[in-house]
PDB file of C-alpha atoms in Angstrom:
ATOM      1  CA  UNK A   1      33.554  50.536  68.614  1.00  0.00           C
ATOM      2  CA  UNK A   2      35.450  48.585  71.249  1.00  0.00           C
ATOM      3  CA  UNK A   3      38.344  47.868  72.670  1.00  0.00           C
ATOM      4  CA  UNK A   4      39.516  44.113  72.170  1.00  0.00           C
ATOM      5  CA  UNK A   5      37.631  41.458  73.718  1.00  0.00           C
ATOM      6  CA  UNK A   6      41.324  40.507  75.483  1.00  0.00           C
ATOM      7  CA  UNK A   7      41.971  43.599  76.482  1.00  0.00           C
ATOM      8  CA  UNK A   8      39.096  44.584  78.111  1.00  0.00           C
ATOM      9  CA  UNK A   9      38.820  41.014  80.155  1.00  0.00           C
ATOM     10  CA  UNK A  10      42.776  40.891  81.042  1.00  0.00           C
ATOM     11  CA  UNK A  11      42.410  44.701  82.516  1.00  0.00           C
ATOM     12  CA  UNK A  12      38.407  43.698  84.071  1.00  0.00           C
ATOM     13  CA  UNK A  13      39.911  40.789  85.627  1.00  0.00           C
ATOM     14  CA  UNK A  14      43.251  42.151  86.607  1.00  0.00           C
ATOM     15  CA  UNK A  15      41.205  45.209  88.211  1.00  0.00           C
ATOM     16  CA  UNK A  16      43.137  48.049  85.995  1.00  0.00           C
ATOM     17  CA  UNK A  17      41.910  51.262  86.328  1.00  0.00           C
ATOM     18  CA  UNK A  18      41.683  51.962  82.505  1.00  0.00           C
ATOM     19  CA  UNK A  19      40.376  55.418  80.361  1.00  0.00           C
ATOM     20  CA  UNK A  20      38.636  54.436  77.477  1.00  0.00           C
ATOM     21  CA  UNK A  21      38.530  57.177  74.416  1.00  0.00           C
ATOM     22  CA  UNK A  22      37.457  56.954  70.953  1.00  0.00           C
ATOM     23  CA  UNK A  23      38.250  59.065  68.308  1.00  0.00           C
ATOM     24  CA  UNK A  24      38.213  59.859  64.538  1.00  0.00           C
ATOM     25  CA  UNK A  25      39.620  57.209  61.851  1.00  0.00           C
ATOM     26  CA  UNK A  26      43.241  57.428  62.609  1.00  0.00           C
ATOM     27  CA  UNK A  27      46.244  55.028  61.383  1.00  0.00           C
ATOM     28  CA  UNK A  28      49.585  56.292  62.111  1.00  0.00           C
ATOM     29  CA  UNK A  29      50.604  56.587  66.165  1.00  0.00           C
ATOM     30  CA  UNK A  30      50.728  60.553  65.600  1.00  0.00           C
ATOM     31  CA  UNK A  31      47.645  60.553  63.974  1.00  0.00           C
ATOM     32  CA  UNK A  32      46.319  58.739  67.031  1.00  0.00           C
ATOM     33  CA  UNK A  33      48.081  60.577  69.548  1.00  0.00           C
ATOM     34  CA  UNK A  34      46.496  64.208  67.759  1.00  0.00           C
ATOM     35  CA  UNK A  35      42.991  62.374  66.913  1.00  0.00           C
ATOM     36  CA  UNK A  36      42.670  61.588  70.696  1.00  0.00           C
ATOM     37  CA  UNK A  37      44.322  64.655  71.964  1.00  0.00           C
ATOM     38  CA  UNK A  38      47.711  62.449  73.518  1.00  0.00           C
ATOM     39  CA  UNK A  39      50.756  63.818  73.356  1.00  0.00           C
ATOM     40  CA  UNK A  40      53.497  62.202  71.322  1.00  0.00           C
ATOM     41  CA  UNK A  41      55.550  61.380  73.668  1.00  0.00           C
ATOM     42  CA  UNK A  42      52.987  59.757  75.504  1.00  0.00           C
ATOM     43  CA  UNK A  43      51.015  57.656  73.562  1.00  0.00           C
ATOM     44  CA  UNK A  44      52.896  54.664  73.116  1.00  0.00           C
ATOM     45  CA  UNK A  45      52.638  53.033  69.469  1.00  0.00           C
ATOM     46  CA  UNK A  46      52.954  49.052  68.904  1.00  0.00           C
ATOM     47  CA  UNK A  47      55.955  47.473  66.297  1.00  0.00           C
ATOM     48  CA  UNK A  48      56.163  44.223  65.780  1.00  0.00           C
ATOM     49  CA  UNK A  49      59.633  42.286  65.024  1.00  0.00           C
ATOM     50  CA  UNK A  50      60.600  39.914  62.857  1.00  0.00           C
ATOM     51  CA  UNK A  51      63.583  37.896  65.115  1.00  0.00           C
ATOM     52  CA  UNK A  52      66.710  36.362  63.536  1.00  0.00           C
ATOM     53  CA  UNK A  53      64.222  32.936  64.486  1.00  0.00           C
ATOM     54  CA  UNK A  54      62.092  33.654  62.410  1.00  0.00           C
ATOM     55  CA  UNK A  55      59.738  34.265  65.872  1.00  0.00           C
ATOM     56  CA  UNK A  56      57.904  37.217  66.027  1.00  0.00           C
ATOM     57  CA  UNK A  57      57.842  40.405  69.247  1.00  0.00           C
ATOM     58  CA  UNK A  58      56.443  43.542  69.970  1.00  0.00           C
ATOM     59  CA  UNK A  59      58.323  46.556  70.470  1.00  0.00           C
ATOM     60  CA  UNK A  60      56.803  49.616  72.645  1.00  0.00           C
ATOM     61  CA  UNK A  61      57.974  53.234  71.386  1.00  0.00           C
ATOM     62  CA  UNK A  62      56.782  56.568  71.349  1.00  0.00           C
ATOM     63  CA  UNK A  63      55.064  57.703  68.512  1.00  0.00           C
ATOM     64  CA  UNK A  64      56.989  60.008  67.131  1.00  0.00           C
ATOM     65  CA  UNK A  65      59.970  57.764  67.793  1.00  0.00           C
ATOM     66  CA  UNK A  66      61.695  55.138  65.584  1.00  0.00           C
ATOM     67  CA  UNK A  67      63.061  51.474  66.768  1.00  0.00           C
ATOM     68  CA  UNK A  68      66.941  50.977  66.395  1.00  0.00           C
ATOM     69  CA  UNK A  69      67.213  47.474  65.161  1.00  0.00           C
ATOM     70  CA  UNK A  70      70.608  47.173  66.349  1.00  0.00           C
ATOM     71  CA  UNK A  71      69.845  47.500  69.624  1.00  0.00           C
ATOM     72  CA  UNK A  72      67.193  45.655  69.723  1.00  0.00           C
ATOM     73  CA  UNK A  73      69.125  42.899  68.244  1.00  0.00           C
ATOM     74  CA  UNK A  74      72.465  43.206  70.915  1.00  0.00           C
ATOM     75  CA  UNK A  75      69.017  42.944  73.901  1.00  0.00           C
ATOM     76  CA  UNK A  76      68.320  39.424  72.291  1.00  0.00           C
ATOM     77  CA  UNK A  77      71.845  38.472  72.031  1.00  0.00           C
ATOM     78  CA  UNK A  78      71.748  37.880  68.564  1.00  0.00           C
ATOM     79  CA  UNK A  79      71.646  39.844  65.424  1.00  0.00           C
ATOM     80  CA  UNK A  80      69.682  42.679  64.135  1.00  0.00           C
ATOM     81  CA  UNK A  81      65.734  41.626  64.016  1.00  0.00           C
ATOM     82  CA  UNK A  82      63.635  43.082  60.754  1.00  0.00           C
ATOM     83  CA  UNK A  83      60.151  45.097  61.672  1.00  0.00           C
ATOM     84  CA  UNK A  84      57.279  42.648  60.154  1.00  0.00           C
ATOM     85  CA  UNK A  85      55.579  42.644  57.148  1.00  0.00           C
ATOM     86  CA  UNK A  86      51.810  43.381  57.347  1.00  0.00           C
ATOM     87  CA  UNK A  87      51.252  39.953  56.068  1.00  0.00           C
ATOM     88  CA  UNK A  88      53.322  38.317  58.310  1.00  0.00           C
ATOM     89  CA  UNK A  89      51.975  39.582  61.283  1.00  0.00           C
ATOM     90  CA  UNK A  90      48.128  40.303  61.007  1.00  0.00           C
ATOM     91  CA  UNK A  91      47.194  36.196  61.283  1.00  0.00           C
ATOM     92  CA  UNK A  92      48.652  36.319  64.731  1.00  0.00           C
ATOM     93  CA  UNK A  93      45.958  39.433  65.537  1.00  0.00           C
ATOM     94  CA  UNK A  94      42.644  38.217  65.382  1.00  0.00           C
ATOM     95  CA  UNK A  95      39.597  40.765  65.041  1.00  0.00           C
ATOM     96  CA  UNK A  96      42.109  43.356  65.419  1.00  0.00           C
ATOM     97  CA  UNK A  97      43.065  46.011  62.724  1.00  0.00           C
ATOM     98  CA  UNK A  98      46.127  45.633  61.225  1.00  0.00           C
ATOM     99  CA  UNK A  99      48.253  48.334  62.685  1.00  0.00           C
ATOM    100  CA  UNK A 100      45.859  48.683  65.731  1.00  0.00           C
ATOM    101  CA  UNK A 101      47.862  46.380  67.744  1.00  0.00           C
ATOM    102  CA  UNK A 102      47.654  46.441  72.147  1.00  0.00           C
ATOM    103  CA  UNK A 103      51.208  46.208  73.454  1.00  0.00           C
ATOM    104  CA  UNK A 104      49.849  42.805  75.613  1.00  0.00           C
ATOM    105  CA  UNK A 105      52.280  40.631  73.995  1.00  0.00           C
ATOM    106  CA  UNK A 106      51.474  38.073  76.502  1.00  0.00           C
ATOM    107  CA  UNK A 107      48.016  37.879  74.784  1.00  0.00           C
ATOM    108  CA  UNK A 108      49.395  36.307  72.137  1.00  0.00           C
ATOM    109  CA  UNK A 109      52.192  34.578  73.168  1.00  0.00           C
ATOM    110  CA  UNK A 110      54.921  37.000  71.993  1.00  0.00           C
ATOM    111  CA  UNK A 111      57.827  39.240  73.710  1.00  0.00           C
ATOM    112  CA  UNK A 112      57.656  42.446  74.512  1.00  0.00           C
ATOM    113  CA  UNK A 113      60.009  45.242  74.604  1.00  0.00           C
ATOM    114  CA  UNK A 114      59.913  48.353  75.942  1.00  0.00           C
ATOM    115  CA  UNK A 115      61.466  51.503  75.780  1.00  0.00           C
ATOM    116  CA  UNK A 116      62.965  53.330  78.079  1.00  0.00           C
ATOM    117  CA  UNK A 117      60.928  56.521  77.089  1.00  0.00           C
ATOM    118  CA  UNK A 118      58.167  54.856  77.717  1.00  0.00           C
ATOM    119  CA  UNK A 119      58.687  52.955  80.581  1.00  0.00           C
ATOM    120  CA  UNK A 120      59.694  56.242  82.046  1.00  0.00           C
ATOM    121  CA  UNK A 121      55.955  57.532  81.924  1.00  0.00           C
ATOM    122  CA  UNK A 122      53.529  57.835  84.774  1.00  0.00           C
ATOM    123  CA  UNK A 123      50.983  56.793  81.988  1.00  0.00           C
ATOM    124  CA  UNK A 124      50.842  54.834  78.428  1.00  0.00           C
ATOM    125  CA  UNK A 125      48.298  55.191  76.095  1.00  0.00           C
ATOM    126  CA  UNK A 126      47.817  52.796  73.626  1.00  0.00           C
ATOM    127  CA  UNK A 127      45.523  51.336  70.173  1.00  0.00           C
ATOM    128  CA  UNK A 128      43.461  49.034  71.569  1.00  0.00           C
ATOM    129  CA  UNK A 129      42.487  46.751  68.107  1.00  0.00           C
ATOM    130  CA  UNK A 130      40.991  49.857  65.940  1.00  0.00           C
ATOM    131  CA  UNK A 131      41.331  52.488  64.344  1.00  0.00           C
ATOM    132  CA  UNK A 132      39.390  54.680  67.036  1.00  0.00           C
ATOM    133  CA  UNK A 133      39.667  53.041  70.299  1.00  0.00           C
ATOM    134  CA  UNK A 134      42.510  53.963  72.415  1.00  0.00           C
ATOM    135  CA  UNK A 135      43.043  52.655  76.316  1.00  0.00           C
ATOM    136  CA  UNK A 136      44.964  55.228  79.024  1.00  0.00           C
ATOM    137  CA  UNK A 137      45.876  53.231  82.259  1.00  0.00           C
ATOM    138  CA  UNK A 138      49.567  53.813  84.087  1.00  0.00           C
ATOM    139  CA  UNK A 139      52.546  52.401  83.129  1.00  0.00           C
ATOM    140  CA  UNK A 140      52.933  50.244  86.016  1.00  0.00           C
ATOM    141  CA  UNK A 141      50.240  48.451  85.453  1.00  0.00           C
ATOM    142  CA  UNK A 142      51.165  48.027  82.123  1.00  0.00           C
ATOM    143  CA  UNK A 143      54.661  46.613  83.089  1.00  0.00           C
ATOM    144  CA  UNK A 144      52.742  44.301  85.809  1.00  0.00           C
ATOM    145  CA  UNK A 145      50.150  42.636  83.343  1.00  0.00           C
ATOM    146  CA  UNK A 146      53.101  43.143  79.889  1.00  0.00           C
ATOM    147  CA  UNK A 147      56.230  42.028  82.028  1.00  0.00           C
ATOM    148  CA  UNK A 148      58.654  44.071  79.150  1.00  0.00           C
ATOM    149  CA  UNK A 149      61.475  43.767  78.879  1.00  0.00           C
ATOM    150  CA  UNK A 150      62.392  47.329  79.332  1.00  0.00           C
ATOM    151  CA  UNK A 151      65.848  48.845  77.549  1.00  0.00           C
ATOM    152  CA  UNK A 152      67.425  51.916  74.985  1.00  0.00           C
ATOM    153  CA  UNK A 153      65.737  50.742  71.781  1.00  0.00           C
ATOM    154  CA  UNK A 154      65.075  53.765  69.487  1.00  0.00           C
ATOM    155  CA  UNK A 155      67.303  55.766  66.641  1.00  0.00           C
TER     156      UNK A 155
END
């Protein structure tokens, strides 16, 4: 399998050191973490939300956490957003398996919100465009590239 072209290009063009691993097909963040032999706390899942104004944003939380839409709404200074449906967001990520988006919203002109529990880790691991590919890299490098807003976004 292969890392999504946009993700690989972003990492390679910026000289980022990363580890690419391939695992058996897995579809939930917890399953991916288990298949890739990564602790659930260390694996970041990317959640697509629909903003109150109809736009989209990415929220990055640990595999075993749930997004707090209320906390996210407070950070956005608006009413609480809602989870986007797969039908709504699949067109935003051409060439990417539904549910296997990387947390690089900047590749798709989407804002990124990262929960503090993820930002406090030395490394971040995430889906890389398929249900088999995972990228692990330094969180500091991810933050430099994605420029996320960090806050408390989990229940």
